[in-house]
Short mmCIF file of C-alpha atoms in Angstrom, two decimals:
data_model
loop_
_atom_site.label_atom_id
_atom_site.label_comp_id
_atom_site.label_asym_id
_atom_site.label_seq_id
_atom_site.Cartn_x
_atom_site.Cartn_y
_atom_site.Cartn_z
CA MET I 1 122.78 72.62 238.73
CA LYS I 2 124.31 75.15 235.90
CA ILE I 3 123.37 74.27 232.47
CA TYR I 4 124.36 75.71 229.05
CA ILE I 5 122.32 75.77 225.99
CA SER I 6 123.46 76.40 222.39
CA ALA I 7 120.26 77.32 220.20
CA ASP I 8 120.21 77.42 216.52
CA ILE I 9 117.19 77.65 214.14
CA GLU I 10 117.58 75.46 211.05
CA GLY I 11 116.82 72.56 213.01
CA VAL I 12 113.56 73.65 214.44
CA THR I 13 110.30 72.21 213.41
CA GLY I 14 108.97 73.71 210.15
CA THR I 15 111.87 75.63 208.83
CA THR I 16 112.63 74.58 205.24
CA VAL I 17 113.76 77.53 203.01
CA TRP I 18 116.53 80.23 204.01
CA ASP I 19 114.07 83.13 204.03
CA GLU I 20 112.52 81.56 207.07
CA ALA I 21 115.97 81.61 208.91
CA ASP I 22 116.84 85.28 207.83
CA LYS I 23 115.71 88.41 209.73
CA PRO I 24 114.54 90.53 206.69
CA HIS I 25 111.99 88.19 205.41
CA SER I 26 108.43 88.15 206.58
CA ASP I 27 108.42 84.33 207.29
CA TYR I 28 111.28 84.60 209.75
CA SER I 29 109.19 85.93 212.86
CA ILE I 30 107.01 82.64 212.70
CA PHE I 31 110.40 80.60 213.24
CA SER I 32 112.13 82.98 215.35
CA LYS I 33 109.10 82.29 218.05
CA GLN I 34 109.59 78.74 217.30
CA MET I 35 113.26 78.77 218.04
CA THR I 36 112.21 80.61 221.18
CA ASN I 37 109.67 78.10 222.43
CA GLU I 38 111.66 75.09 221.81
CA LEU I 39 114.40 76.84 223.93
CA ILE I 40 111.90 77.59 226.59
CA ALA I 41 110.91 74.01 226.56
CA ALA I 42 114.21 72.87 227.11
CA CYS I 43 114.53 75.36 230.04
CA GLU I 44 111.51 74.14 231.70
CA GLY I 45 112.79 70.41 231.21
CA ALA I 46 116.13 71.58 232.89
CA PHE I 47 114.38 73.45 235.88
CA GLU I 48 112.09 70.15 236.40
CA ALA I 49 115.32 68.23 236.75
CA GLY I 50 116.89 70.52 239.29
CA ALA I 51 118.84 73.33 237.23
CA ASN I 52 118.92 76.44 239.20
CA GLU I 53 121.10 78.61 236.31
CA ILE I 54 120.78 78.33 232.70
CA TRP I 55 122.98 80.10 230.13
CA ILE I 56 121.76 80.45 226.61
CA LYS I 57 123.80 81.18 223.44
CA ASP I 58 121.74 82.59 220.51
CA ALA I 59 123.89 80.68 218.02
CA HIS I 60 122.21 81.60 214.35
CA SER I 61 123.22 84.16 212.02
CA SER I 62 123.25 87.61 213.78
CA GLY I 63 123.03 85.85 217.37
CA ARG I 64 119.96 87.85 217.76
CA ASN I 65 117.07 85.47 216.95
CA ILE I 66 115.52 84.58 220.50
CA ILE I 67 112.69 86.87 221.85
CA PRO I 68 114.30 87.86 225.24
CA GLU I 69 110.93 88.80 226.97
CA LEU I 70 109.66 85.26 226.56
CA LEU I 71 112.62 83.55 228.41
CA PRO I 72 112.12 82.27 231.96
CA GLU I 73 113.85 83.72 235.01
CA ASN I 74 117.17 82.29 236.04
CA THR I 75 118.42 82.55 232.45
CA ILE I 76 121.20 84.47 231.01
CA LEU I 77 120.96 85.19 227.35
CA ILE I 78 124.17 85.75 225.12
CA ARG I 79 123.41 87.62 221.81
CA GLY I 80 125.67 88.97 218.99
CA TRP I 81 129.16 87.49 218.52
CA SER I 82 132.07 88.63 220.38
CA GLY I 83 134.74 87.05 217.93
CA HIS I 84 135.81 84.40 220.33
CA PRO I 85 136.78 81.12 218.68
CA TYR I 86 134.19 79.21 220.88
CA SER I 87 131.72 80.92 218.79
CA MET I 88 128.26 78.96 219.23
CA MET I 89 129.48 77.88 222.51
CA GLN I 90 130.76 81.41 223.88
CA GLU I 91 131.40 81.58 227.74
CA ILE I 92 131.25 77.63 228.23
CA ASP I 93 133.56 76.85 231.11
CA ASN I 94 134.04 74.01 233.54
CA THR I 95 131.55 75.75 235.78
CA PHE I 96 128.66 73.92 233.86
CA GLN I 97 127.56 70.58 234.43
CA ALA I 98 125.89 69.86 231.05
CA VAL I 99 125.12 71.24 227.66
CA LEU I 100 121.90 70.97 225.76
CA MET I 101 121.64 71.71 221.85
CA THR I 102 118.48 72.97 220.27
CA GLY I 103 117.36 73.48 216.74
CA TYR I 104 120.57 71.87 215.47
CA HIS I 105 120.76 70.90 211.89
CA ALA I 106 122.70 68.37 209.32
CA SER I 107 126.25 69.27 208.31
CA ASP I 108 127.39 70.42 204.94
CA HIS I 109 127.87 66.98 203.43
CA SER I 110 124.45 65.55 204.39
CA SER I 111 121.02 65.78 202.34
CA GLY I 112 119.26 65.47 205.82
CA ASN I 113 118.12 69.16 205.76
CA PRO I 114 117.41 71.55 202.82
CA LEU I 115 119.34 73.90 204.90
CA SER I 116 122.11 71.44 205.86
CA HIS I 117 125.60 73.63 206.18
CA THR I 118 128.43 73.77 208.76
CA LEU I 119 129.29 77.10 210.04
CA THR I 120 129.47 79.75 207.10
CA GLY I 121 127.93 77.75 204.55
CA LYS I 122 131.05 78.10 202.29
CA THR I 123 131.90 74.47 202.27
CA VAL I 124 131.37 71.05 200.48
CA TYR I 125 132.63 69.28 203.65
CA THR I 126 134.46 69.62 206.84
CA LYS I 127 136.37 67.07 208.40
CA ILE I 128 138.00 66.28 211.92
CA ASN I 129 139.83 63.07 212.16
CA ASP I 130 138.06 61.82 209.02
CA LEU I 131 134.56 62.47 210.73
CA HIS I 132 132.31 64.74 208.72
CA ALA I 133 132.22 67.73 211.04
CA SER I 134 128.82 68.95 211.95
CA GLU I 135 128.18 72.14 214.20
CA PHE I 136 127.20 69.52 216.77
CA LEU I 137 130.56 67.69 216.57
CA ILE I 138 132.61 70.98 216.81
CA ASN I 139 130.73 72.37 219.62
CA THR I 140 130.45 68.68 221.37
CA PHE I 141 134.62 68.99 221.17
CA THR I 142 134.52 72.46 222.79
CA ALA I 143 132.23 71.23 225.63
CA ALA I 144 134.45 68.44 226.09
CA ASP I 145 137.64 70.36 225.91
CA ASN I 146 136.05 72.29 228.99
CA GLY I 147 135.01 69.04 230.69
CA VAL I 148 131.70 69.53 230.26
CA PRO I 149 129.33 66.46 228.52
CA VAL I 150 126.66 67.24 225.79
CA VAL I 151 123.29 65.34 227.22
CA PHE I 152 120.72 66.57 224.81
CA LEU I 153 119.76 67.50 221.13
CA CYS I 154 116.97 68.33 218.94
CA GLY I 155 116.80 69.03 215.43
CA ASP I 156 116.43 67.08 212.29
CA GLN I 157 116.55 63.45 211.97
CA ALA I 158 119.90 63.28 210.34
CA ILE I 159 121.85 65.27 213.01
CA CYS I 160 120.13 63.31 215.81
CA ASP I 161 121.31 59.93 214.02
CA GLU I 162 124.72 61.31 213.51
CA ALA I 163 125.06 62.42 216.99
CA ARG I 164 123.95 59.17 218.39
CA SER I 165 126.83 57.62 216.39
CA ILE I 166 129.22 59.56 218.50
CA GLN I 167 127.52 59.65 221.76
CA ALA I 168 125.15 56.50 222.14
CA ASN I 169 123.48 57.74 225.25
CA LEU I 170 122.51 61.15 223.98
CA LYS I 171 118.97 62.04 224.60
CA THR I 172 117.72 63.44 221.03
CA VAL I 173 114.33 64.61 219.72
CA ALA I 174 113.90 64.48 215.71
CA VAL I 175 111.44 67.16 215.06
CA LYS I 176 111.45 67.03 211.24
CA GLN I 177 113.23 64.88 208.14
CA GLY I 178 114.47 66.67 205.29
CA ILE I 179 113.63 65.06 201.78
CA GLY I 180 115.09 66.94 198.95
CA ALA I 181 113.98 70.40 199.27
CA SER I 182 111.24 69.58 201.50
CA THR I 183 110.73 68.63 205.19
CA VAL I 184 108.40 66.45 207.11
CA ASN I 185 107.78 67.86 210.44
CA ILE I 186 106.20 67.12 213.55
CA SER I 187 103.57 69.62 215.27
CA SER I 188 105.07 72.46 216.83
CA LYS I 189 103.01 71.68 220.11
CA LEU I 190 104.35 67.95 220.13
CA ALA I 191 107.95 69.27 219.54
CA LEU I 192 107.85 71.44 222.75
CA GLN I 193 106.42 68.43 224.75
CA LYS I 194 108.99 66.10 223.48
CA ILE I 195 111.75 68.60 224.14
CA LYS I 196 110.69 69.23 227.60
CA SER I 197 110.35 65.58 228.67
CA ASN I 198 113.56 64.31 227.21
CA VAL I 199 115.80 67.11 228.61
CA THR I 200 114.18 66.29 232.24
CA ALA I 201 115.11 62.55 231.63
CA ALA I 202 118.61 63.60 230.12
CA LEU I 203 119.48 65.64 233.13
CA GLU I 204 118.10 63.28 235.69
CA LYS I 205 120.78 60.72 234.45
CA ASP I 206 124.17 60.19 235.93
CA PHE I 207 126.56 62.26 233.94
CA SER I 208 129.07 59.84 234.01
CA SER I 209 126.89 57.76 231.32
CA TYR I 210 127.90 60.93 228.99
CA PRO I 211 131.47 60.14 228.45
CA ILE I 212 133.79 62.86 227.24
CA GLU I 213 136.26 61.77 224.80
CA LEU I 214 138.47 64.30 223.22
CA PRO I 215 140.91 63.03 220.62
CA GLU I 216 144.66 63.67 221.35
CA TYR I 217 145.37 64.83 217.92
CA PHE I 218 143.25 66.44 215.23
CA GLN I 219 143.41 66.44 211.52
CA VAL I 220 141.17 69.04 209.93
CA GLU I 221 140.31 68.71 206.17
CA ILE I 222 137.99 71.43 204.52
CA CYS I 223 136.83 71.46 201.22
CA PHE I 224 135.54 74.89 199.93
CA LYS I 225 132.97 75.38 197.24
CA ASP I 226 134.88 78.35 195.83
CA HIS I 227 138.82 77.71 194.91
CA LYS I 228 139.48 81.48 195.58
CA VAL I 229 138.40 80.90 199.45
CA ALA I 230 140.74 77.83 199.60
CA TYR I 231 143.77 79.91 198.25
CA ARG I 232 143.10 82.58 200.66
CA SER I 233 142.75 80.31 203.65
CA GLY I 234 145.99 78.59 202.71
CA PHE I 235 147.95 81.40 204.26
CA TYR I 236 146.51 80.72 207.88
CA PRO I 237 149.66 79.50 209.65
CA GLY I 238 149.96 75.68 209.66
CA VAL I 239 147.61 75.08 206.66
CA THR I 240 148.50 73.20 203.73
CA HIS I 241 146.58 72.41 200.47
CA LYS I 242 145.55 68.93 199.47
CA ASP I 243 144.20 70.43 196.07
CA SER I 244 142.91 73.67 194.71
CA TYR I 245 139.56 73.58 196.72
CA THR I 246 140.74 71.71 199.95
CA ILE I 247 143.08 72.74 202.91
CA LEU I 248 144.69 70.48 205.58
CA PHE I 249 145.65 71.43 209.21
CA GLU I 250 147.13 69.35 212.02
CA THR I 251 147.41 70.10 215.68
CA GLU I 252 147.47 68.76 219.26
CA ASN I 253 145.55 71.37 220.66
CA TYR I 254 141.73 71.61 220.12
CA PHE I 255 141.45 75.34 220.47
CA ASP I 256 143.93 75.65 217.47
CA VAL I 257 141.11 73.90 215.51
CA LEU I 258 138.54 76.47 216.61
CA ARG I 259 140.92 79.36 215.97
CA LEU I 260 141.36 77.93 212.41
CA LEU I 261 137.47 77.75 211.96
CA ARG I 262 137.10 81.43 213.09
CA PHE I 263 139.47 82.85 210.85
CA ILE I 264 139.49 81.03 207.59
CA GLY I 265 136.96 81.11 204.87
#
């Protein structure tokens, strides 16, 4: 069984302020290790369920956060950014049986995490077909476009709730809850235990219980914090303006959506 894991940091237990997710700061190393440990717990759960090959995308900031020497054997780590529109899902294709997501976080419109954002952090909100688009939604559609189900997610409570509203049978582990500028976190050790056991349970289920539903048509609406960014983005082919801060884009091809998100902003 070949598994793909997309790993972020803002949704790991403990992270609360941007310094903890940013390489130059002293607190960063603590949470880089927690990001790595939560990922390892997911790998261990996958191996227990019968996985024999796991590909991992380091999907935060520089793409160089996971501590490679700590990873188990039979894992392949993707570091940095190729520039491909798949972005946080680089190298996903139909040879994978399932996708896991670790350290994921609430989207730009949500108050569920002090670090809430979508992709670049330049947006007030991002919508796809009137759904507020988290990185979970964007990347789940990428997996679906390749015929691969997302079966597990861990992160803050808000993204877990949102994800289950989209995929009811999804296994989730909420490691923290955001309240204003604070977070309420479970212990790092408990997080690892819950991640491992829930990944195993997710992968032992019949994958047909995780239906893959990709819309046939996509309407994208993005509201930027800065009107100058919206103006510049309006020159992308097919983009129109709703107002000074908001752009619109429509397509029948999801890769066109990913390409838009890659090049604007």
